[in-house]
Coordinates of C-alpha atoms in Angstrom, one line a residue:
M81 CA 89.5 23.4 81.1
D82 CA 85.9 23.2 79.8
M83 CA 85.2 26.3 77.8
Q84 CA 81.6 26.2 79.0
I85 CA 83.0 27.6 82.3
L86 CA 84.1 30.8 80.5
R87 CA 80.7 31.1 78.8
D88 CA 79.0 30.9 82.1
L89 CA 81.3 33.7 83.5
F90 CA 80.6 36.1 80.7
D91 CA 77.0 35.1 79.7
R92 CA 75.4 34.2 83.0
R93 CA 77.1 35.4 86.2
P94 CA 80.7 36.8 86.5
N95 CA 80.2 37.1 90.3
Q96 CA 77.5 36.9 92.9
M97 CA 76.8 40.7 92.7
M98 CA 76.7 41.5 89.0
K99 CA 75.0 40.6 85.9
P100 CA 77.2 40.0 82.8
R101 CA 76.3 43.4 81.4
D102 CA 77.2 45.2 84.7
F103 CA 80.6 43.6 84.7
R104 CA 81.4 44.3 81.1
L105 CA 80.2 47.9 81.4
A106 CA 82.2 48.6 84.6
M107 CA 85.4 47.2 83.1
T108 CA 84.9 49.0 79.8
V109 CA 84.2 52.4 81.4
Q110 CA 87.3 52.0 83.6
M111 CA 89.4 51.3 80.5
A112 CA 87.9 54.3 78.7
L113 CA 88.6 56.7 81.6
W114 CA 91.9 55.3 83.0
H115 CA 93.2 53.1 80.1
N116 CA 93.3 50.3 82.7
A117 CA 90.7 48.0 84.1
Y118 CA 91.4 45.2 86.6
A119 CA 89.4 42.2 87.8
E120 CA 90.5 39.6 90.3
I121 CA 90.2 36.0 89.0
V122 CA 88.9 33.7 91.7
W123 CA 90.1 30.2 91.0
S124 CA 88.9 26.9 92.2
G125 CA 91.8 24.6 91.3
E126 CA 92.2 25.1 87.6
R127 CA 88.7 26.5 87.2
P128 CA 87.9 30.3 87.3
V129 CA 84.7 30.7 89.2
A130 CA 84.3 34.5 89.5
L131 CA 85.6 37.8 88.2
M132 CA 85.6 40.7 90.7
P133 CA 86.4 44.2 89.4
L134 CA 89.0 46.2 91.2
R135 CA 89.6 50.0 91.3
P136 CA 92.3 51.0 88.8
G137 CA 93.4 54.0 90.9
R138 CA 94.5 51.6 93.7
M139 CA 96.4 49.2 91.5
M140 CA 100.1 49.3 90.6
P141 CA 101.8 46.6 88.4
F142 CA 105.4 45.7 89.4
I143 CA 108.0 43.5 87.8
T144 CA 110.0 41.6 90.4
D145 CA 113.7 41.0 90.3
S146 CA 113.1 37.5 88.9
G147 CA 111.1 39.0 86.1
D148 CA 107.6 38.0 87.3
L149 CA 104.7 40.5 86.8
T150 CA 102.8 41.2 90.1
Y151 CA 100.0 43.5 90.9
H152 CA 100.0 45.5 94.2
Y153 CA 96.5 46.6 95.3
S154 CA 96.0 49.2 98.1
T155 CA 93.2 48.3 100.5
E156 CA 92.1 49.7 103.9
K157 CA 94.1 46.9 105.6
G158 CA 97.3 47.4 103.5
V159 CA 98.7 46.3 100.2
K160 CA 97.5 43.0 98.7
V161 CA 99.8 41.4 96.2
Y162 CA 98.3 39.5 93.3
A163 CA 100.2 37.1 90.9
K164 CA 99.6 37.7 87.2
R165 CA 97.5 34.5 87.2
S166 CA 94.9 36.2 89.5
I167 CA 94.3 39.4 87.5
L168 CA 92.4 40.0 84.3
H169 CA 94.0 43.3 83.0
L170 CA 92.5 45.4 80.2
K171 CA 94.8 48.1 79.1
G172 CA 94.7 50.8 76.5
F173 CA 97.5 52.9 75.0
G174 CA 100.7 52.8 77.0
T175 CA 104.5 53.2 76.5
D176 CA 105.8 50.1 78.3
G177 CA 103.3 47.4 77.4
I178 CA 102.6 46.7 81.1
V179 CA 100.2 49.5 82.1
G180 CA 98.1 51.9 80.1
A181 CA 98.7 55.6 80.3
E182 CA 95.9 57.4 82.1
R183 CA 93.7 59.2 79.6
N184 CA 92.7 61.8 82.2
N185 CA 96.3 62.9 82.5
Y186 CA 96.3 63.9 78.9
A187 CA 92.8 65.3 78.8
R188 CA 93.0 67.2 82.0
E189 CA 93.6 70.6 80.4
S190 CA 90.8 70.2 77.9
M191 CA 88.4 69.0 80.6
G192 CA 89.5 72.0 82.8
L193 CA 88.8 74.5 80.0
T194 CA 85.4 72.9 79.4
V195 CA 84.5 73.2 83.1
A196 CA 85.7 76.9 83.1
A197 CA 83.6 77.6 80.0
E198 CA 80.5 76.0 81.6
T199 CA 81.0 78.1 84.7
F200 CA 81.5 81.3 82.8
A201 CA 78.4 80.6 80.7
A202 CA 76.3 79.9 83.7
K203 CA 77.3 83.2 85.3
Q204 CA 76.7 85.1 82.1
F205 CA 73.2 83.7 81.7
A206 CA 72.5 84.3 85.4
N207 CA 73.2 88.0 84.6
G208 CA 70.7 88.2 81.8
G209 CA 73.2 87.0 79.2
V210 CA 75.3 90.2 79.1
P211 CA 78.4 91.2 81.2
G212 CA 76.5 94.2 82.7
G213 CA 77.7 97.8 82.5
V214 CA 79.7 100.7 84.0
I215 CA 78.5 103.6 86.2
S216 CA 80.7 106.6 85.8
F217 CA 80.8 109.8 87.9
D218 CA 82.1 113.3 87.2
A219 CA 84.1 113.3 90.5
F220 CA 86.1 111.0 92.7
L221 CA 84.0 109.2 95.3
T222 CA 84.9 108.6 98.9
A223 CA 85.0 105.1 100.3
E224 CA 81.6 105.7 101.9
Q225 CA 80.1 106.9 98.7
R226 CA 81.4 103.9 96.7
E227 CA 79.9 101.6 99.2
K228 CA 76.5 103.3 99.0
V229 CA 76.6 103.2 95.2
R230 CA 77.5 99.5 95.3
K231 CA 74.5 98.8 97.6
L232 CA 72.1 100.8 95.4
Y233 CA 73.0 99.4 92.1
E234 CA 74.7 96.1 92.6
G235 CA 72.4 93.3 91.6
I236 CA 69.8 95.5 89.8
S237 CA 71.4 94.6 86.5
E238 CA 71.9 91.0 87.4
G239 CA 69.5 88.3 86.4
A240 CA 66.8 88.2 83.8
E241 CA 64.1 89.1 86.4
N242 CA 65.8 92.5 86.8
A243 CA 66.1 93.3 83.1
N244 CA 63.3 95.9 83.0
R245 CA 63.7 97.7 86.3
V246 CA 64.1 101.4 86.3
W247 CA 67.3 103.1 87.6
V248 CA 67.5 106.4 89.3
L249 CA 71.0 107.9 88.7
E250 CA 72.0 110.9 90.9
G251 CA 74.8 113.4 91.1
G252 CA 75.9 113.4 87.5
S253 CA 76.4 109.6 87.3
K254 CA 76.0 107.9 84.0
Y255 CA 75.4 104.3 83.1
N256 CA 77.1 102.8 80.1
A257 CA 76.0 99.3 79.0
L258 CA 78.6 96.7 77.9
S259 CA 76.9 95.0 75.0
F260 CA 78.9 91.9 74.1
T261 CA 76.9 89.1 72.5
A262 CA 77.7 85.5 73.0
D263 CA 79.0 85.3 69.5
Q264 CA 81.4 88.3 70.1
M265 CA 82.7 86.6 73.2
Q266 CA 83.2 83.4 71.2
M267 CA 81.2 81.6 73.8
L268 CA 79.4 79.3 71.3
A269 CA 82.5 78.5 69.4
T270 CA 84.5 77.7 72.6
R271 CA 81.8 75.4 73.9
L272 CA 81.5 73.6 70.5
M273 CA 85.3 73.2 70.3
Q274 CA 85.5 71.7 73.8
L275 CA 82.9 69.1 73.0
S276 CA 85.0 68.1 70.0
E277 CA 88.2 68.1 72.1
I278 CA 86.8 65.7 74.7
A279 CA 85.3 63.5 72.0
R280 CA 88.7 63.3 70.3
F281 CA 90.4 62.0 73.5
F282 CA 87.9 59.1 73.5
G283 CA 88.1 58.4 69.8
V284 CA 84.5 59.4 69.2
P285 CA 83.7 61.4 66.1
D286 CA 82.3 64.7 67.1
V287 CA 79.3 64.4 64.9
L288 CA 78.2 61.3 66.8
I289 CA 77.6 63.5 69.9
G290 CA 76.0 66.4 67.9
A291 CA 79.1 68.5 68.0
G292 CA 79.8 68.7 64.3
S293 CA 80.8 72.2 63.1
N294 CA 77.9 73.8 61.1
G295 CA 76.6 70.3 60.3
S296 CA 79.5 69.6 57.9
S297 CA 81.6 66.5 58.5
A298 CA 83.4 63.7 56.7
W299 CA 81.0 61.3 58.4
P300 CA 79.5 58.8 56.0
A301 CA 76.1 59.5 54.7
S302 CA 74.4 56.1 55.1
F303 CA 73.5 54.9 58.6
E304 CA 75.1 51.5 57.9
Q305 CA 78.4 53.1 57.0
Q306 CA 78.2 55.4 60.1
L307 CA 78.0 52.4 62.3
L308 CA 80.8 50.6 60.5
Y309 CA 83.0 53.7 60.8
F310 CA 82.3 53.9 64.6
L311 CA 82.9 50.2 65.0
T312 CA 86.2 50.2 63.0
F313 CA 87.8 53.3 64.5
T314 CA 86.4 53.5 68.0
L315 CA 85.0 50.2 69.3
Q316 CA 87.4 47.8 67.6
G317 CA 90.3 48.8 69.9
Y318 CA 88.2 47.9 73.0
I319 CA 87.0 44.7 71.4
D320 CA 90.6 43.6 70.5
E321 CA 91.8 44.3 74.1
W322 CA 88.9 42.3 75.6
E323 CA 89.7 39.3 73.3
C324 CA 93.5 39.5 74.0
A325 CA 93.0 39.8 77.8
I326 CA 90.5 36.9 77.9
S327 CA 92.9 34.7 75.9
D328 CA 95.9 35.7 78.0
A329 CA 94.3 35.4 81.5
L330 CA 91.6 32.8 81.2
I331 CA 92.5 30.3 78.4
P332 CA 95.3 27.9 79.3
G333 CA 98.3 27.9 77.1
S334 CA 97.6 24.4 75.9
K335 CA 94.2 25.5 74.6
Q336 CA 95.2 28.9 73.1
G337 CA 96.0 27.3 69.7
E338 CA 92.5 25.8 69.3
T339 CA 90.4 28.2 71.5
F340 CA 90.0 31.9 71.2
A341 CA 87.7 34.7 72.3
D342 CA 85.7 36.5 69.6
H343 CA 83.0 39.1 69.6
D344 CA 80.0 38.8 67.3
V345 CA 79.4 42.4 66.1
S346 CA 76.8 41.4 63.4
Q347 CA 74.0 42.7 65.6
F348 CA 75.7 46.0 66.0
I349 CA 75.7 46.7 62.3
K350 CA 72.0 46.7 61.5
M351 CA 71.3 46.3 57.8
D352 CA 68.0 47.2 56.2
S353 CA 65.7 44.3 55.3
T354 CA 66.6 44.3 51.7
S355 CA 70.4 44.2 52.3
R356 CA 70.0 41.5 55.0
A357 CA 67.9 39.3 52.7
S358 CA 70.5 39.7 49.9
Y359 CA 73.3 38.9 52.3
L360 CA 71.8 35.8 53.8
S361 CA 70.7 34.5 50.4
T362 CA 74.2 34.9 49.1
L363 CA 75.6 32.8 52.1
V364 CA 73.0 30.1 51.7
Q365 CA 73.1 29.9 47.9
N366 CA 76.9 29.6 47.8
G367 CA 77.2 26.9 50.5
L368 CA 78.7 29.3 53.1
A369 CA 75.8 28.8 55.6
T370 CA 72.9 26.4 56.1
R371 CA 69.3 27.5 55.9
N372 CA 68.9 27.0 59.7
E373 CA 72.0 29.1 60.4
A374 CA 70.5 31.9 58.3
R375 CA 67.2 31.4 60.2
S376 CA 68.9 31.6 63.5
I377 CA 70.3 35.0 62.5
L378 CA 66.7 36.1 62.0
N379 CA 65.7 34.6 65.3
L380 CA 63.5 32.0 63.5
P381 CA 63.2 28.4 64.6
A382 CA 65.1 25.6 62.8
V383 CA 63.3 23.6 60.1
A384 CA 63.6 20.0 59.1
G385 CA 66.3 19.4 56.5
G386 CA 67.8 22.9 57.0
N387 CA 71.2 21.8 58.3
E388 CA 72.7 20.8 55.0
L389 CA 75.0 23.0 53.1
T390 CA 73.7 23.6 49.5
A391 CA 74.8 25.6 46.5
Q392 CA 73.0 26.8 43.4
T393 CA 74.4 24.9 40.4
N394 CA 73.7 27.7 38.0

């Protein structure tokens, strides 16, 4: 199979509806959320001509009695069965090597607590940022009196727009404010912790999303080292899975020894101009790259005589 076909799929048009970036983004987001992403491989003979993303929630891999791996996909018309050859499967952490364990199942409690904290905070700030207060009476009230008091005072203390309204308390009633600050209720600490918890499930350092505690972190000081850290411990797992899945599903067995999928991450790690100049000079002066190869990295046109490998004799 001509490898130019694969380049066309991933660099130009994976299918008639999506740009390459749309396809890669959809598949990577699915793998991040569900630890599984599936795409149907449309073949024309021995040639893959399209990649169509499928919904991971509708897919169920099965191993048949003969030991073949098949994929059962639920549709409005019933279950469609795919052979392994027809599916590009990206999978994250799992226990059986066949399907990834859904990340949401493990993060559900943390996400639920985050939603509860957001709801509670919204209600608190809707009431002026404080829990309110208590109205006490010297005597027991009848049901009718309680209802009247509730209609008189309920809502007056709620909302910042009612913060300065004057109350008229009758019949020996007394109002006692409940003054709990956001810090006393651990509201800020809870919200900060939940940001870190969710980031942890996705392998993202909390400082990268602005959730570092008090600004202190083991995060590297230089910007270049920060990007390298994020690439190594977060993105590399996704990159490795993409490369393995492409090799397994789209490169014929006869070609896998000589052809492989690889990601160029050099543009992700942006060096400053001094570091980049030193890096390229070292490659060219030691015969590891030609001058034109170095110029192409800088997006400069090739020059005559620049395709020869040279090395400094000193």
